[in-house]
GROMACS .gro file of N, CA, C and O in nm:
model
  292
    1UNK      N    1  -2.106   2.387   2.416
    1UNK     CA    2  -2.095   2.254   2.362
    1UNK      C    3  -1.980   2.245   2.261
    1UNK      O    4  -1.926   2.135   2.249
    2UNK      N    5  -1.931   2.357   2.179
    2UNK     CA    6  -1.825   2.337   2.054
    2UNK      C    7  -1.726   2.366   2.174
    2UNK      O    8  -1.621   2.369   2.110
    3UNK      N    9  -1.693   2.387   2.292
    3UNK     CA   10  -1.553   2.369   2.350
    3UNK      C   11  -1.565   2.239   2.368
    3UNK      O   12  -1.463   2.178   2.335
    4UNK      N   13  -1.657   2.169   2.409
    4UNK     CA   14  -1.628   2.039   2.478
    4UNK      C   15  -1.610   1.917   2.343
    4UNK      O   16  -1.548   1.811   2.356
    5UNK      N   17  -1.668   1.957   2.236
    5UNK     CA   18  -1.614   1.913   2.084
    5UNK      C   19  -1.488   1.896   2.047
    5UNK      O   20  -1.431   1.792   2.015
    6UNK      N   21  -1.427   2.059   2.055
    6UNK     CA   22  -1.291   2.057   2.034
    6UNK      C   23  -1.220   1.984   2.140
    6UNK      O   24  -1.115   1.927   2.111
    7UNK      N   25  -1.257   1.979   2.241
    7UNK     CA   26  -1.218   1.952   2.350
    7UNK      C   27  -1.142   1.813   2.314
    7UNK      O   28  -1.022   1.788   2.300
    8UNK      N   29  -1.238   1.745   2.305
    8UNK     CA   30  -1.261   1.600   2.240
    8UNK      C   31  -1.195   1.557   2.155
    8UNK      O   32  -1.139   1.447   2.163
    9UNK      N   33  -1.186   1.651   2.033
    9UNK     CA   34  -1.094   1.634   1.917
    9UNK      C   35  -0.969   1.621   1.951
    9UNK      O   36  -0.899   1.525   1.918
   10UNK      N   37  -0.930   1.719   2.019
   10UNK     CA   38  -0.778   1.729   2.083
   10UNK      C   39  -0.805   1.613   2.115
   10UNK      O   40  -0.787   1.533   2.023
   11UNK      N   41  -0.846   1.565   2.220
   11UNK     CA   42  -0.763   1.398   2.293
   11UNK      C   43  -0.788   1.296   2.178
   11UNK      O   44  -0.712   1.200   2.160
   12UNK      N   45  -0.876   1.316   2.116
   12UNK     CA   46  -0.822   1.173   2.046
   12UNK      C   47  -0.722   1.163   1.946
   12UNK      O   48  -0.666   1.059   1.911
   13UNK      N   49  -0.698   1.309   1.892
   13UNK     CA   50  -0.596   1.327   1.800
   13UNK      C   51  -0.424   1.272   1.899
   13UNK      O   52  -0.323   1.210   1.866
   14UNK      N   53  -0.464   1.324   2.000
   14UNK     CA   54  -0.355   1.346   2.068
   14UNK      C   55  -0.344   1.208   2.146
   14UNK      O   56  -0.240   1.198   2.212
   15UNK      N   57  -0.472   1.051   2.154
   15UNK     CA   58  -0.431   0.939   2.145
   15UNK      C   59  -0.382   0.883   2.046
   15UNK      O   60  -0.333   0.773   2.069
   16UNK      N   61  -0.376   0.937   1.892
   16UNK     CA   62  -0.386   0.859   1.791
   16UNK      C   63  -0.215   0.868   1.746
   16UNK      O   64  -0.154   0.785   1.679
   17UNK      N   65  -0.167   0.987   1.800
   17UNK     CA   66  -0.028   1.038   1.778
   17UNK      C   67   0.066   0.949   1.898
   17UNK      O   68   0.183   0.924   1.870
   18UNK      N   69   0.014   0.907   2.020
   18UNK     CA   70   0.093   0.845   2.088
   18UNK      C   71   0.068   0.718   2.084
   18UNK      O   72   0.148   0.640   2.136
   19UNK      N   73  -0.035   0.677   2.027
   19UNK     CA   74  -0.026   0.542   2.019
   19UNK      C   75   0.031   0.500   1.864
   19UNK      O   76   0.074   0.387   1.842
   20UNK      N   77   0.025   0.594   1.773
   20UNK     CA   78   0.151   0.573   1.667
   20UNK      C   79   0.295   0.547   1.730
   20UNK      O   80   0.360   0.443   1.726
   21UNK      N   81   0.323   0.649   1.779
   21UNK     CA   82   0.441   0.669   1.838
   21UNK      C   83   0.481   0.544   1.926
   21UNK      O   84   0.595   0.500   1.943
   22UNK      N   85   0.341   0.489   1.986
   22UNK     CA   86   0.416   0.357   2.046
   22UNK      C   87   0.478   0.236   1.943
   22UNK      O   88   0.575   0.162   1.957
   23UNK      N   89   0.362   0.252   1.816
   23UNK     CA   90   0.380   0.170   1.770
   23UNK      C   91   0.495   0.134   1.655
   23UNK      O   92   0.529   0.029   1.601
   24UNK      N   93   0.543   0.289   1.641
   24UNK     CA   94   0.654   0.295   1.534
   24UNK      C   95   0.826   0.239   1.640
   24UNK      O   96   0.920   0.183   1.582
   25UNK      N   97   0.826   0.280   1.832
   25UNK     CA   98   0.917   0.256   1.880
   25UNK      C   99   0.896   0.099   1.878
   25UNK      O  100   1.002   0.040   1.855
   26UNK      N  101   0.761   0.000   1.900
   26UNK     CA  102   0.811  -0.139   1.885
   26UNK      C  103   0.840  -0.151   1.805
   26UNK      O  104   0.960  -0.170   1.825
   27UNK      N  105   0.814  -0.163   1.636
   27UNK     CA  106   0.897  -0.182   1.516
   27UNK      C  107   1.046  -0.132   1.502
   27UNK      O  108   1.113  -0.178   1.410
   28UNK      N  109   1.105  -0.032   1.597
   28UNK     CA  110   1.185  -0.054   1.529
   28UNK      C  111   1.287  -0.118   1.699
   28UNK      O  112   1.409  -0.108   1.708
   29UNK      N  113   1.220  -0.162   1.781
   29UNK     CA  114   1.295  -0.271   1.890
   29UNK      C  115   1.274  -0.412   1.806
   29UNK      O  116   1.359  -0.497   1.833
   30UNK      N  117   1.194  -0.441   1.728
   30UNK     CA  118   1.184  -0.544   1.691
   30UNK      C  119   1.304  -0.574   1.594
   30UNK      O  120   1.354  -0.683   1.566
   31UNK      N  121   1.343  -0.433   1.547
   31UNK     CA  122   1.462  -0.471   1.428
   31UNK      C  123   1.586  -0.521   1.499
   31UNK      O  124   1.593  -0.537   1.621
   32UNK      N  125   1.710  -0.550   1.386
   32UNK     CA  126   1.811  -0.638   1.526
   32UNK      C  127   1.943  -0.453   1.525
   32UNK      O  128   2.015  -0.422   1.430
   33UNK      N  129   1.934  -0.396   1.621
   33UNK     CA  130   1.953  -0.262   1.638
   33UNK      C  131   2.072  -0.279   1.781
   33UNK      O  132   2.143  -0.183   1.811
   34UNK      N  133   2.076  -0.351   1.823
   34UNK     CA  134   2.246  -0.393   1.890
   34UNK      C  135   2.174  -0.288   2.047
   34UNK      O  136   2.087  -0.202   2.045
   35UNK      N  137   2.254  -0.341   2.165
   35UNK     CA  138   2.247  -0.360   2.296
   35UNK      C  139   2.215  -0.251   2.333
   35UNK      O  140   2.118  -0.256   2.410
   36UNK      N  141   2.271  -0.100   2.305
   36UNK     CA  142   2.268  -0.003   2.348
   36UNK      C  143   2.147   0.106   2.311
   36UNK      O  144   2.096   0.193   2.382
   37UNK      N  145   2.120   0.065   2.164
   37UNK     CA  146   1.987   0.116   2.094
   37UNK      C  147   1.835   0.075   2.147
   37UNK      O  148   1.736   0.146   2.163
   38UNK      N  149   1.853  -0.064   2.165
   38UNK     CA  150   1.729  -0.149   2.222
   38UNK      C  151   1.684  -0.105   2.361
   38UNK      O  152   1.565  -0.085   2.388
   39UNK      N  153   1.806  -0.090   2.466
   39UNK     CA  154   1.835   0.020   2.599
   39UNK      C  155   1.707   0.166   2.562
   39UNK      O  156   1.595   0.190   2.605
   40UNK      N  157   1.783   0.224   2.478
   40UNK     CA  158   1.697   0.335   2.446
   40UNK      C  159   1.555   0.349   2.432
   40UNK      O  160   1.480   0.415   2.505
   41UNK      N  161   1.516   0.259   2.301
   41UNK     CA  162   1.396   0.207   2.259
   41UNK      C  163   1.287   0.136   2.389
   41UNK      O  164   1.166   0.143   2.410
   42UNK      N  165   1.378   0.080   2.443
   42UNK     CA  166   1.322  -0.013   2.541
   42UNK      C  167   1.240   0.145   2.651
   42UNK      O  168   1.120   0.131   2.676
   43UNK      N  169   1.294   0.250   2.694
   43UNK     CA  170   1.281   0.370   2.760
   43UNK      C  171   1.201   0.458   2.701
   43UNK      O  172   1.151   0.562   2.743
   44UNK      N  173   1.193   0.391   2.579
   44UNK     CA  174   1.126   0.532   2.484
   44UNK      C  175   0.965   0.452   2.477
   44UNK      O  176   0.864   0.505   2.524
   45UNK      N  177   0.965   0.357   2.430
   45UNK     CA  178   0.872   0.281   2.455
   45UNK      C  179   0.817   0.309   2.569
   45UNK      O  180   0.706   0.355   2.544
   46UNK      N  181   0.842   0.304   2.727
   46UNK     CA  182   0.787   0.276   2.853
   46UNK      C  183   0.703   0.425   2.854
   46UNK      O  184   0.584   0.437   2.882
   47UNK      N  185   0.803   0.540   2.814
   47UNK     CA  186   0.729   0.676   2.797
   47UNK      C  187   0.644   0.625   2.728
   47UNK      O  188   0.555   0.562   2.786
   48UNK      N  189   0.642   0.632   2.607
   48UNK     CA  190   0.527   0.624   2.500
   48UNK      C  191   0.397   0.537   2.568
   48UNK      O  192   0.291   0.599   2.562
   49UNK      N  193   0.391   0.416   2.626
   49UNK     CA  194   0.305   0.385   2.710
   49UNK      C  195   0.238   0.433   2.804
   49UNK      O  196   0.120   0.404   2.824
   50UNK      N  197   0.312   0.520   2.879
   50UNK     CA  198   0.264   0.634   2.995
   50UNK      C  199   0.176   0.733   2.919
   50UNK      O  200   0.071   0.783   2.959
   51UNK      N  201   0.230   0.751   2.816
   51UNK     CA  202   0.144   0.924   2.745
   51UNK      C  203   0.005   0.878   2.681
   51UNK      O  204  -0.101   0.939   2.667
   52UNK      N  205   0.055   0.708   2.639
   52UNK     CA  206  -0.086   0.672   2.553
   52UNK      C  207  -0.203   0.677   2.675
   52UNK      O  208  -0.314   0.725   2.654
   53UNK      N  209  -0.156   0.614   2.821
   53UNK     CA  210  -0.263   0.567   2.920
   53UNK      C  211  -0.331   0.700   2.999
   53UNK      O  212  -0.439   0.706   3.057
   54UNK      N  213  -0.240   0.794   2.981
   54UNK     CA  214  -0.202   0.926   2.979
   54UNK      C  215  -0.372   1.005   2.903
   54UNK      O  216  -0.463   1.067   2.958
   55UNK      N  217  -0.348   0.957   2.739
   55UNK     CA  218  -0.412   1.061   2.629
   55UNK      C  219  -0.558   0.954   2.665
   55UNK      O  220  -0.672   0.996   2.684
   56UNK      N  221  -0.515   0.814   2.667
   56UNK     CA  222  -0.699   0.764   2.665
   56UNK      C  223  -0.802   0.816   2.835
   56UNK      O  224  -0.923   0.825   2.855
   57UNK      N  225  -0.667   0.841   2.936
   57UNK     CA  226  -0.789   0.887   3.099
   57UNK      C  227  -0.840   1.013   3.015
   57UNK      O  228  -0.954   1.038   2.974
   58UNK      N  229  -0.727   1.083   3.004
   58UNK     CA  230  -0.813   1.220   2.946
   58UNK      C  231  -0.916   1.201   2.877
   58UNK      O  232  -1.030   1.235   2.908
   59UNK      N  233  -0.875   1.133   2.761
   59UNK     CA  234  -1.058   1.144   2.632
   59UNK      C  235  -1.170   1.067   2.719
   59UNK      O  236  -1.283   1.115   2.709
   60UNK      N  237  -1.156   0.962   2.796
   60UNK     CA  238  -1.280   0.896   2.921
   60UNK      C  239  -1.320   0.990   3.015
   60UNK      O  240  -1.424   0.977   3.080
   61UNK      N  241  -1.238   1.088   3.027
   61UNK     CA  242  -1.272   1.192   3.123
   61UNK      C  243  -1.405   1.299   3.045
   61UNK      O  244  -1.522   1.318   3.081
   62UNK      N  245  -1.315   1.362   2.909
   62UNK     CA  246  -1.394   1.415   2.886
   62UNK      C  247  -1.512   1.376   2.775
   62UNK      O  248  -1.581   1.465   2.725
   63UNK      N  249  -1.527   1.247   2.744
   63UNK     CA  250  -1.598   1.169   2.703
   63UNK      C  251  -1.737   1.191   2.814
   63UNK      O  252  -1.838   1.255   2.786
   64UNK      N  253  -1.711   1.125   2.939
   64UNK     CA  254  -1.790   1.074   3.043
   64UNK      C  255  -1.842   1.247   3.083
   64UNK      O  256  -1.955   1.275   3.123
   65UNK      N  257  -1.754   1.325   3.064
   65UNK     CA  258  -1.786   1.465   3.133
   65UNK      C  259  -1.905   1.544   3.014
   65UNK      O  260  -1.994   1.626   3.040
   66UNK      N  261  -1.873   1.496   2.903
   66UNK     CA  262  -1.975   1.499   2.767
   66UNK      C  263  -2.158   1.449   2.738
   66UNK      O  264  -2.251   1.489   2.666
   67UNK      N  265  -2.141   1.367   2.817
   67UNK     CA  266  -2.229   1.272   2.813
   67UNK      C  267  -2.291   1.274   2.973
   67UNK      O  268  -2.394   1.212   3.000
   68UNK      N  269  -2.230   1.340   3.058
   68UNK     CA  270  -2.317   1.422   3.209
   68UNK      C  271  -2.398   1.520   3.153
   68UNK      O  272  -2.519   1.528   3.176
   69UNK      N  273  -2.291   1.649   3.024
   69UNK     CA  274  -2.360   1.799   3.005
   69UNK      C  275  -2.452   1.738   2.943
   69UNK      O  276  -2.553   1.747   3.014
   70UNK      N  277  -2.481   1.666   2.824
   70UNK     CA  278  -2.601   1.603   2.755
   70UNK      C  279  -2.718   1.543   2.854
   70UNK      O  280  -2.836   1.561   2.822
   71UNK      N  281  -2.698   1.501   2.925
   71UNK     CA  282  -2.779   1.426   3.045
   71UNK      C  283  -2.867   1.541   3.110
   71UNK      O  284  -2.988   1.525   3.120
   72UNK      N  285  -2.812   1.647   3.149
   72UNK     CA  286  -2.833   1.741   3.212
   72UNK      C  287  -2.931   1.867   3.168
   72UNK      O  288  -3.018   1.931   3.228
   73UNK      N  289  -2.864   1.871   3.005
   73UNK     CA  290  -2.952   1.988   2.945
   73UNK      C  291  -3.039   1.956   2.902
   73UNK      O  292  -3.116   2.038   2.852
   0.00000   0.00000   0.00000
């Protein structure tokens, strides 16, 4: 049961870091940062979206996979 804890810990730490990360690349697309920067941001952003949808399947995975072993024992 303390792997599937840590387990746990990891993903949400590891949603809470990419969904910062999303949220620090819109602030600074929102700033006025000229054609070629916004390009960037705009790419860095689309990653950062992928990793967040990415970090939340994982923690539902092992959320839902948490709450089977409890069911079970």
């Amino acid at each position: 049961m303390e792997l599937l804890d840590m387990e746990l810990a990891r993903a949400r730490q590891r949603l809470s870091r990419e969904e910062l990360a999303l949220e620090r690349a819109n602030e600074m697309l929102d700033g006025d940062c000229g054609v070629g920067i916004n390009i960037a941001l705009c790419s860095r952003i689309r990653a950062a979206q992928r990793r967040v949808t990415e970090a939340r399947s994982r923690l539902t995975k092992i959320d839902r996979g948490r709450a089977n072993a409890i069911r079970t024992s």
